[in-house]
Amino acid sequence: MCKPFPEYDVEQSTVDRSKLPELGTTKTSKFPELQRAKLSNGLNVVLAQRAGVPTVVMNLMFDAGYKTDHLSSPGTAQLAMDLLDEGTKEMNSLQINEQLQLLGASLSTFSSQDNSNVYLNTLKPSLDASIDLFADVVLNPAFPEKEFERLKDEQVNSIKQEKAQPIAMALRVMNKYLYGEGHPYSNPYTGSGYEETVEKLKREDMEKFYKTWIRPNNATLVVTGDIEMGALKSKLEKAFGKWKKADVPKITFTTPKVNSKNTLYLMDRPESEQSVILAGHLTSKYGDVNQVALEQMVSILGGDFTSRINMNLREDKHWAYGAGGFVMGAKAERPFIVYAPVQTDKSAESVTELRKEISEFITTRPVTQEELDKVKTNQILSLPGQWETNSAVNSSMVNLIKYDLPDDYYQNYDSSVRNLSLKDVREVSKAVVKPDAVNWFMVGDRAKIADKLDGLGFDNIIEIDADGNPKVPAVKETNTDIEN
C-alpha cells in the first residue's frame, strides 16, 4: 500500500531566533612553505608542495611584459606572447589544443605590464606528458605567418574597440600623462599599443622579442602541486636543460618626468550616456609601504561596496552605479586611482565630491577605528578560503616573485592583517594619498560637460584624442610649463 503523505511530528525548537547566531572563533589561514632551486641553465624554480591535490600548476614568468615595448614598438609584447602558443615546429595550434584536451590540461601565453607568462594547469597523472608539451611550446615556437597576420588584425581591432569604450579610453592615455614620455610604463596600460605601431609589426619582430626576452636566465618557474622538489627538478632538467641562456637587456626605470598637477585631460565622446572620471597620481612601488595597511586603506576609501566614495556617489547622490579607488601593481612607482562613471549632467559635481573625499581622507575625516574593524573583519573571515586551490596559491607566489617579497610574506599575512592598527593605516594614508598631486582624466560628451568644467579651478584643461595626443587648440590652457 502506498502512503504518499507520511505523518510528521512537530518538535519544539530550542533555537533563539530573536538574535543572530554568535560567530565562532575565526580560522587562521596557512600558506605553504616555498622551496627554491635553479637549473643548470639558470632557470629559477620556486615550488609550493601541496600533498593530496590532483592538479599541478606551473607559471613560467619572464621579466619582460609591456614595459619592454619601450625598447621596441608599442604592442610587441602582447602580440608576441599571444602568438607563442599558436604552433611549434612539430604541431600546429589545433594539434596543441587536441593534445591538451587528451591530457586534461590547459595552457595559455600572455603578457602583463611587468611580465610575460606561459601558464599550465594539468592533472598529476599526466604531468610528464604535459611538461613535454609545455617545453615544446616554450622552446620550439614556429610563429606561423598566417596566425601572426590573424592575431595582428585582432589586436588592431581590439585597439579600435578600446578607443570606443570610455574606461578603456582613459586607461590607454593615463600612463602617458602620469609617467611622461620615454618612461617604460608610458605606453597604453592595456598593452595593445597603437594602431599605426601594430600595423607595422612584422613576424621577425616576434622572433626578435622571443630571442631577446624568452631566456632561462630571465625566468622563474612557479610550481604548485603534489610533487617533491627533487623529482620536479629532474623532470625540468630533462625538458628544459638544453635551453640556452643569453644576455638580456635591462629595463631602467627613470624618474617619471611629469610636472603637471590639478590638470584635467578631457576626451570627447559625443552622445556618451555618461562621463567616466579617473583621477590619480603616482605613489611608492610595491613593498615600499606597508602593503597590508594599504589594502585596508583602499577598501575603506574606494575598494569595498561600502567604501566612502561609493556610498557618496552611488548611495547618497545617486549619480553613479558604482565608484571607487585602487592602487595598481607595478615594479616601479604605481598609480593611485579613484574612478567614477557618472551621469553626464553631474560630471562637474562628481569631480567636486571626489576632491572632497580624497582631501578629507587625510585631514578632517581620517580613517576611523570602526571603519578599520569592518574591513579587517571582512578580510579575516575570507582568509581561510583564500588559498584553497593550486591556482590561488600559485597566483600569490607569482605576486611574491614579481615584487621581490620575502618568502614568508604570505605565511605571515594572516597575522599581519589581524595585528594591523589604526595608526598603521593612517600613516599609509598620509604617505599614499596626495590631493595636491592629482591629475584628472574624463571621457564624456564635451558639448554637454565643458561649460561647467571651467568653474572647477583646474590649472589646465587639455583636450586629447583617444591615443592621448593633445588637440589644438586646447579647451583651456593657462600654464605653458605643463608637459603634454
Coordinates of C-alpha atoms in Angstrom, one line a residue:
M1 CA 0.0 0.0 0.0
C2 CA 1.3 3.4 -0.9
K3 CA 1.3 6.3 1.6
P4 CA 2.3 9.4 -0.3
F5 CA 1.8 11.7 2.7
P6 CA 3.6 10.3 5.8
E7 CA 2.7 11.6 9.3
Y8 CA 5.1 14.2 10.7
D9 CA 5.6 15.2 14.3
V10 CA 6.3 18.8 15.4
E11 CA 9.2 19.3 17.8
Q12 CA 9.6 22.3 19.9
S13 CA 12.5 24.5 18.7
T14 CA 15.2 25.5 21.2
V15 CA 16.8 28.0 18.9
D16 CA 16.7 31.6 20.0
R17 CA 15.6 33.4 16.8
S18 CA 15.4 36.8 18.4
K19 CA 19.1 37.5 17.5
L20 CA 21.7 36.4 15.1
P21 CA 23.9 33.4 16.0
E22 CA 27.2 34.2 17.6
L23 CA 30.2 33.9 15.4
G24 CA 32.7 31.2 16.3
T25 CA 36.5 31.7 16.5
T26 CA 37.8 32.7 13.2
K27 CA 40.1 30.2 11.5
T28 CA 43.6 31.1 10.5
S29 CA 44.9 30.7 7.0
K30 CA 48.0 28.7 6.1
F31 CA 50.3 29.3 3.1
P32 CA 52.8 26.5 2.2
E33 CA 56.5 26.9 2.6
L34 CA 58.4 27.8 -0.5
Q35 CA 61.3 25.7 -1.9
R36 CA 63.8 27.1 -4.3
A37 CA 66.1 25.6 -6.9
K38 CA 68.0 26.6 -10.0
L39 CA 68.5 24.5 -13.2
S40 CA 71.9 24.3 -14.9
N41 CA 70.9 26.9 -17.4
G42 CA 69.9 29.5 -14.8
L43 CA 66.2 28.9 -14.7
N44 CA 64.9 29.6 -11.2
V45 CA 62.3 27.2 -9.8
V46 CA 60.0 28.0 -6.9
L47 CA 57.8 25.2 -5.5
A48 CA 54.9 25.1 -3.1
Q49 CA 54.4 21.5 -2.4
R50 CA 50.7 20.6 -1.5
A51 CA 50.2 16.9 -0.7
G52 CA 47.0 15.2 -1.9
V53 CA 45.9 17.7 -4.5
P54 CA 45.1 16.3 -8.0
T55 CA 46.4 19.1 -10.2
V56 CA 49.8 20.8 -10.8
V57 CA 50.0 24.4 -11.8
M58 CA 53.0 25.9 -13.5
N59 CA 53.6 29.6 -14.3
L60 CA 56.8 30.4 -16.2
M61 CA 57.4 34.1 -15.6
F62 CA 59.7 36.2 -17.7
D63 CA 60.9 39.6 -16.7
A64 CA 59.5 41.2 -19.8
G65 CA 55.9 42.4 -20.4
Y66 CA 54.6 45.6 -21.9
K67 CA 57.5 47.6 -20.4
T68 CA 59.8 46.1 -23.0
D69 CA 57.9 47.9 -25.7
H70 CA 59.9 50.9 -24.5
L71 CA 62.9 49.3 -26.3
S72 CA 60.9 48.1 -29.4
S73 CA 57.5 49.2 -30.5
P74 CA 54.2 49.5 -28.6
G75 CA 52.1 46.4 -28.8
T76 CA 55.0 44.0 -29.4
A77 CA 55.0 42.1 -26.1
Q78 CA 51.3 41.4 -26.3
L79 CA 51.3 40.2 -29.8
A80 CA 54.5 38.1 -29.4
M81 CA 53.1 36.2 -26.4
D82 CA 49.7 35.7 -28.0
L83 CA 51.5 34.1 -30.9
L84 CA 53.8 31.9 -28.9
D85 CA 51.3 29.0 -28.4
E86 CA 49.9 29.1 -32.0
G87 CA 52.3 26.4 -33.2
T88 CA 55.6 24.6 -32.7
K89 CA 58.0 23.1 -35.2
E90 CA 56.1 19.8 -34.9
M91 CA 52.5 20.8 -34.2
N92 CA 50.0 23.5 -35.2
S93 CA 47.6 25.2 -32.8
L94 CA 44.8 22.7 -33.4
Q95 CA 47.1 19.8 -32.6
I96 CA 48.4 21.5 -29.5
N97 CA 44.8 22.1 -28.3
E98 CA 43.9 18.5 -29.1
Q99 CA 46.8 17.2 -27.1
L100 CA 45.9 19.5 -24.1
Q101 CA 42.4 18.0 -24.1
L102 CA 43.7 14.5 -24.1
L103 CA 45.9 15.4 -21.1
G104 CA 43.2 17.2 -19.2
A105 CA 45.3 20.3 -19.3
S106 CA 45.1 24.0 -20.2
L107 CA 47.9 26.2 -21.4
S108 CA 48.0 29.9 -22.1
T109 CA 50.6 32.6 -23.0
F110 CA 50.2 36.3 -22.3
S111 CA 51.9 39.5 -21.1
S112 CA 51.1 42.0 -18.4
Q113 CA 52.8 45.3 -17.7
D114 CA 55.9 43.7 -15.9
N115 CA 55.9 40.1 -17.0
S116 CA 55.4 37.7 -19.9
N117 CA 54.0 34.3 -18.9
V118 CA 53.4 30.8 -20.0
Y119 CA 50.8 29.1 -17.8
L120 CA 50.0 25.4 -17.4
N121 CA 47.3 23.7 -15.3
T122 CA 47.3 19.9 -15.6
L123 CA 46.4 16.7 -13.8
K124 CA 49.1 15.0 -11.7
P125 CA 48.9 11.6 -13.6
S126 CA 49.6 13.4 -16.9
L127 CA 52.3 15.7 -15.6
D128 CA 55.2 14.2 -17.6
A129 CA 53.5 14.5 -20.9
S130 CA 52.2 18.0 -20.0
I131 CA 55.7 19.2 -19.2
D132 CA 56.9 17.9 -22.6
L133 CA 54.2 19.8 -24.4
F134 CA 54.8 22.9 -22.2
A135 CA 58.5 22.8 -23.0
D136 CA 57.7 22.3 -26.7
V137 CA 55.7 25.5 -26.8
V138 CA 58.3 27.4 -24.9
L139 CA 61.4 26.1 -26.8
N140 CA 60.2 25.5 -30.3
P141 CA 57.7 28.2 -31.3
A142 CA 57.1 28.4 -35.1
F143 CA 55.5 31.8 -35.2
P144 CA 53.4 30.8 -38.3
E145 CA 52.8 33.7 -40.7
K146 CA 49.1 33.0 -41.1
E147 CA 48.5 33.1 -37.4
F148 CA 50.6 36.2 -37.0
E149 CA 48.5 38.1 -39.5
R150 CA 45.3 36.9 -37.9
L151 CA 46.4 37.9 -34.4
K152 CA 47.8 41.2 -35.6
D153 CA 44.4 42.1 -37.2
E154 CA 42.7 41.1 -33.9
Q155 CA 45.0 43.3 -31.9
V156 CA 44.3 46.3 -34.2
N157 CA 40.6 45.7 -33.9
S158 CA 41.0 45.4 -30.1
I159 CA 42.6 48.9 -30.1
K160 CA 39.7 50.3 -32.1
Q161 CA 37.3 48.8 -29.5
E162 CA 39.4 50.3 -26.7
K163 CA 39.2 53.7 -28.3
A164 CA 35.4 53.5 -28.4
Q165 CA 34.9 52.4 -24.8
P166 CA 35.1 55.1 -22.1
I167 CA 37.0 53.2 -19.4
A168 CA 39.5 51.7 -21.9
M169 CA 39.9 55.2 -23.4
A170 CA 41.1 56.5 -20.1
L171 CA 43.3 53.6 -19.4
R172 CA 45.0 53.9 -22.7
V173 CA 46.1 57.5 -22.1
M174 CA 46.6 57.6 -18.4
N175 CA 50.1 56.2 -18.2
K176 CA 51.4 58.7 -20.8
Y177 CA 50.5 61.6 -18.5
L178 CA 51.3 60.0 -15.2
Y179 CA 54.8 58.8 -16.1
G180 CA 55.7 61.1 -19.0
E181 CA 57.1 60.4 -22.4
G182 CA 60.0 58.0 -22.6
H183 CA 59.3 56.1 -19.4
P184 CA 58.9 52.2 -19.7
Y185 CA 55.3 52.5 -18.4
S186 CA 54.3 55.4 -20.6
N187 CA 52.6 53.3 -23.4
P188 CA 48.9 52.4 -23.1
Y189 CA 48.2 50.4 -19.9
T190 CA 46.2 47.9 -21.9
G191 CA 49.4 46.8 -23.6
S192 CA 47.8 46.7 -27.0
G193 CA 49.8 49.6 -28.5
Y194 CA 48.7 52.0 -31.2
E195 CA 47.1 51.1 -34.5
E196 CA 49.9 52.5 -36.5
T197 CA 52.6 50.7 -34.5
V198 CA 50.9 47.3 -34.5
E199 CA 50.2 47.5 -38.2
K200 CA 53.9 48.0 -38.9
L201 CA 54.9 44.9 -36.9
K202 CA 56.5 42.0 -38.8
R203 CA 56.8 38.3 -37.9
E204 CA 60.5 38.9 -37.5
D205 CA 59.7 41.3 -34.6
M206 CA 58.0 38.4 -32.8
E207 CA 61.1 36.3 -33.2
K208 CA 63.3 39.1 -32.0
F209 CA 61.2 39.6 -28.9
Y210 CA 61.4 35.8 -28.2
K211 CA 65.2 35.6 -28.7
T212 CA 65.7 38.7 -26.6
W213 CA 63.5 38.1 -23.6
I214 CA 62.4 34.4 -23.5
R215 CA 65.6 33.1 -21.9
P216 CA 66.0 30.7 -18.9
N217 CA 68.2 33.2 -17.0
N218 CA 65.4 35.8 -17.3
A219 CA 62.7 33.5 -16.0
T220 CA 61.3 31.9 -12.8
L221 CA 59.1 28.8 -13.0
V222 CA 56.5 28.9 -10.2
V223 CA 55.0 25.5 -9.4
T224 CA 52.2 24.4 -7.1
G225 CA 51.2 20.8 -6.6
D226 CA 51.8 17.4 -5.1
I227 CA 55.4 16.8 -6.1
E228 CA 58.8 16.8 -4.4
M229 CA 61.5 19.3 -5.5
G230 CA 64.0 16.5 -6.4
A231 CA 61.6 14.8 -8.8
L232 CA 60.4 18.1 -10.2
K233 CA 63.9 19.4 -10.9
S234 CA 64.8 16.1 -12.6
K235 CA 61.8 16.4 -14.9
L236 CA 62.6 20.0 -15.7
E237 CA 66.3 19.4 -16.4
K238 CA 65.2 16.7 -18.9
A239 CA 62.7 19.0 -20.6
F240 CA 64.5 22.4 -20.4
G241 CA 68.1 21.5 -19.8
K242 CA 69.2 22.3 -23.4
W243 CA 67.6 25.7 -23.4
K244 CA 70.5 28.2 -23.7
K245 CA 71.0 31.3 -21.5
A246 CA 71.9 34.6 -23.0
D247 CA 72.4 38.2 -22.1
V248 CA 69.2 40.1 -21.6
P249 CA 68.7 43.9 -21.8
K250 CA 68.0 45.7 -18.6
I251 CA 65.0 48.0 -18.3
T252 CA 65.9 51.2 -16.5
F253 CA 63.1 52.9 -14.6
T254 CA 63.8 56.6 -14.9
T255 CA 62.2 59.1 -12.6
P256 CA 58.8 60.0 -14.1
K257 CA 59.1 63.3 -15.9
V258 CA 55.7 64.9 -15.2
N259 CA 55.4 68.4 -14.0
S260 CA 51.6 68.6 -14.1
K261 CA 49.1 68.5 -11.3
N262 CA 45.5 69.6 -11.0
T263 CA 45.2 69.2 -14.7
L264 CA 42.1 67.7 -16.5
Y265 CA 42.7 65.7 -19.7
L266 CA 39.4 65.7 -21.5
M267 CA 38.4 63.1 -24.2
D268 CA 35.3 63.9 -26.2
R269 CA 32.9 61.0 -26.8
P270 CA 29.8 62.5 -28.5
E271 CA 26.5 61.2 -27.3
S272 CA 28.1 59.3 -24.5
E273 CA 25.4 58.2 -22.0
Q274 CA 27.7 59.0 -19.0
S275 CA 31.0 60.5 -18.1
V276 CA 33.9 58.4 -16.9
I277 CA 36.2 60.1 -14.4
L278 CA 39.6 58.8 -13.4
A279 CA 41.9 60.8 -11.1
G280 CA 45.2 59.9 -9.5
H281 CA 48.9 60.3 -9.1
L282 CA 51.9 58.0 -8.7
T283 CA 52.9 56.6 -5.4
S284 CA 55.6 54.3 -4.0
K285 CA 56.3 51.0 -5.7
Y286 CA 55.0 47.7 -4.3
G287 CA 56.7 46.9 -1.0
D288 CA 57.9 50.4 -0.2
V289 CA 54.9 51.0 2.2
N290 CA 53.0 48.6 4.5
Q291 CA 51.1 46.7 1.8
V292 CA 48.6 45.2 4.3
A293 CA 47.7 48.6 5.6
L294 CA 47.5 49.9 2.1
E295 CA 45.0 47.2 1.1
Q296 CA 42.7 48.1 4.1
M297 CA 43.1 51.8 3.3
V298 CA 42.0 51.2 -0.2
S299 CA 39.0 49.1 1.0
I300 CA 37.8 52.0 3.2
L301 CA 38.3 54.8 0.7
G302 CA 37.2 53.1 -2.5
G303 CA 37.7 49.3 -2.7
D304 CA 34.5 47.9 -1.0
F305 CA 30.9 48.5 -1.9
T306 CA 30.5 50.3 1.4
S307 CA 33.6 52.5 0.8
R308 CA 33.4 56.2 1.2
I309 CA 33.5 57.0 -2.5
N310 CA 30.8 54.5 -3.5
M311 CA 28.5 55.4 -0.6
N312 CA 28.8 59.1 -1.5
L313 CA 28.3 58.9 -5.3
R314 CA 26.0 55.9 -5.5
E315 CA 24.1 55.5 -2.3
D316 CA 23.8 59.2 -1.3
K317 CA 23.9 61.2 -4.5
H318 CA 22.7 58.5 -6.9
W319 CA 25.0 59.9 -9.6
A320 CA 26.9 56.6 -10.3
Y321 CA 26.1 53.0 -10.4
G322 CA 29.5 52.2 -8.9
A323 CA 32.6 54.3 -7.9
G324 CA 35.7 53.6 -6.0
G325 CA 39.5 53.5 -5.9
F326 CA 42.5 51.2 -6.1
V327 CA 46.3 51.2 -6.3
M328 CA 47.8 49.4 -9.3
G329 CA 50.7 47.0 -9.0
A330 CA 54.0 47.9 -10.6
K331 CA 57.7 47.2 -10.1
A332 CA 58.4 51.0 -10.1
E333 CA 56.1 53.9 -9.0
R334 CA 52.5 52.8 -9.3
P335 CA 49.3 54.7 -9.8
F336 CA 46.8 55.5 -7.0
I337 CA 43.5 55.9 -8.8
V338 CA 39.9 56.9 -7.9
Y339 CA 37.2 56.4 -10.6
A340 CA 33.6 57.2 -11.1
P341 CA 31.4 56.6 -14.2
V342 CA 28.7 59.2 -13.5
Q343 CA 25.6 60.6 -15.2
T344 CA 26.6 63.3 -17.7
D345 CA 24.8 66.2 -16.0
K346 CA 26.7 65.6 -12.8
S347 CA 30.2 65.4 -14.2
A348 CA 31.5 68.6 -12.6
E349 CA 29.7 68.0 -9.3
S350 CA 31.2 64.5 -9.2
V351 CA 34.7 66.0 -9.5
T352 CA 34.0 68.2 -6.5
E353 CA 32.8 65.2 -4.4
L354 CA 35.9 63.1 -5.4
R355 CA 38.1 66.0 -4.5
K356 CA 36.4 66.3 -1.1
E357 CA 36.7 62.6 -0.3
I358 CA 40.4 62.5 -1.2
S359 CA 41.3 65.6 0.8
E360 CA 39.2 64.8 3.9
F361 CA 40.7 61.3 4.0
I362 CA 44.0 62.7 5.3
T363 CA 42.7 65.8 7.0
T364 CA 39.4 66.3 8.7
R365 CA 38.0 62.7 8.3
P366 CA 40.8 60.2 8.7
V367 CA 40.2 56.5 8.9
T368 CA 38.2 55.6 12.0
Q369 CA 38.5 52.5 14.2
E370 CA 35.0 51.4 13.2
E371 CA 35.9 51.5 9.5
L372 CA 39.1 49.6 10.1
D373 CA 37.4 47.0 12.2
K374 CA 34.8 46.4 9.5
V375 CA 37.3 45.9 6.6
K376 CA 39.6 43.8 8.8
T377 CA 36.8 41.5 9.9
N378 CA 35.8 41.0 6.2
Q379 CA 39.4 40.2 5.3
I380 CA 40.0 37.9 8.3
L381 CA 36.8 35.9 7.5
S382 CA 37.8 35.5 3.9
L383 CA 41.4 34.4 4.7
P384 CA 40.8 30.6 5.3
G385 CA 39.4 30.2 1.8
Q386 CA 41.9 32.4 0.1
W387 CA 44.3 29.6 -0.9
E388 CA 42.0 26.7 -1.3
T389 CA 43.1 25.9 -4.9
N390 CA 46.5 25.4 -6.5
S391 CA 45.8 28.3 -8.9
A392 CA 45.1 30.6 -6.0
V393 CA 48.4 29.7 -4.2
N394 CA 50.3 30.0 -7.5
S395 CA 48.8 33.4 -8.1
S396 CA 50.1 34.6 -4.7
M397 CA 53.5 33.1 -5.4
V398 CA 53.6 35.0 -8.8
N399 CA 52.9 38.2 -6.9
L400 CA 55.6 37.4 -4.4
I401 CA 58.2 36.8 -7.1
K402 CA 57.1 39.7 -9.2
Y403 CA 57.5 42.2 -6.4
D404 CA 60.5 40.5 -4.7
L405 CA 58.7 40.0 -1.4
P406 CA 60.1 37.8 1.4
D407 CA 59.4 34.1 1.0
D408 CA 57.5 34.1 4.3
Y409 CA 55.3 37.1 3.3
Y410 CA 52.1 35.1 2.8
Q411 CA 52.9 32.8 5.7
N412 CA 52.8 35.9 7.9
Y413 CA 50.0 37.5 6.0
D414 CA 47.2 36.3 8.4
S415 CA 48.9 37.7 11.5
S416 CA 49.8 40.9 9.6
V417 CA 46.1 41.5 8.9
R418 CA 45.0 40.7 12.4
N419 CA 47.6 42.9 14.1
L420 CA 47.1 45.9 11.8
S421 CA 46.4 49.1 13.8
L422 CA 44.6 52.3 13.1
K423 CA 48.0 54.1 13.3
D424 CA 49.4 51.9 10.6
V425 CA 46.5 52.7 8.2
R426 CA 46.6 56.4 8.9
E427 CA 50.3 56.6 8.3
V428 CA 50.0 54.8 5.0
S429 CA 47.1 57.1 4.1
K430 CA 49.3 60.2 4.5
A431 CA 52.1 58.6 2.6
V432 CA 50.0 57.5 -0.4
V433 CA 47.1 60.0 -0.7
K434 CA 48.4 63.3 -2.1
P435 CA 45.4 65.5 -3.1
D436 CA 47.6 68.3 -4.5
A437 CA 49.3 65.9 -6.9
V438 CA 46.2 64.5 -8.5
N439 CA 45.7 64.7 -12.3
W440 CA 42.3 64.1 -13.8
F441 CA 41.0 62.2 -16.9
M442 CA 37.5 62.5 -18.2
V443 CA 35.7 60.8 -21.1
G444 CA 32.3 62.2 -22.0
D445 CA 30.2 64.3 -24.3
R446 CA 32.3 67.5 -24.4
A447 CA 29.3 69.6 -25.7
K448 CA 27.3 68.8 -22.6
I449 CA 30.0 69.0 -19.9
A450 CA 32.7 71.5 -20.9
D451 CA 31.0 74.7 -19.7
K452 CA 30.8 73.5 -16.1
L453 CA 34.4 72.3 -16.0
D454 CA 35.8 75.8 -16.3
G455 CA 34.5 76.6 -12.9
L456 CA 36.3 73.8 -11.1
G457 CA 39.6 75.5 -10.7
F458 CA 41.8 73.3 -12.8
D459 CA 45.2 74.7 -13.6
N460 CA 44.8 73.3 -17.1
I461 CA 42.0 71.7 -19.1
I462 CA 43.6 69.9 -22.1
E463 CA 41.5 68.1 -24.7
I464 CA 43.2 65.0 -26.0
D465 CA 42.3 62.3 -28.5
A466 CA 41.8 58.6 -27.8
D467 CA 45.6 58.0 -28.3
G468 CA 46.4 60.7 -25.7
N469 CA 47.6 63.3 -28.3
P470 CA 46.6 66.9 -27.4
K471 CA 44.1 68.5 -29.7
V472 CA 44.8 72.0 -31.0
P473 CA 43.6 74.4 -29.7
A474 CA 43.2 73.1 -26.1
V475 CA 40.0 73.7 -24.3
K476 CA 41.8 75.8 -21.7
E477 CA 45.5 76.3 -21.1
T478 CA 46.9 78.6 -18.5
N479 CA 50.3 77.0 -17.7
T480 CA 52.7 76.5 -20.6
D481 CA 55.1 74.6 -18.4
I482 CA 52.9 71.5 -18.3
E483 CA 54.3 68.6 -20.3
N484 CA 51.7 67.3 -22.7

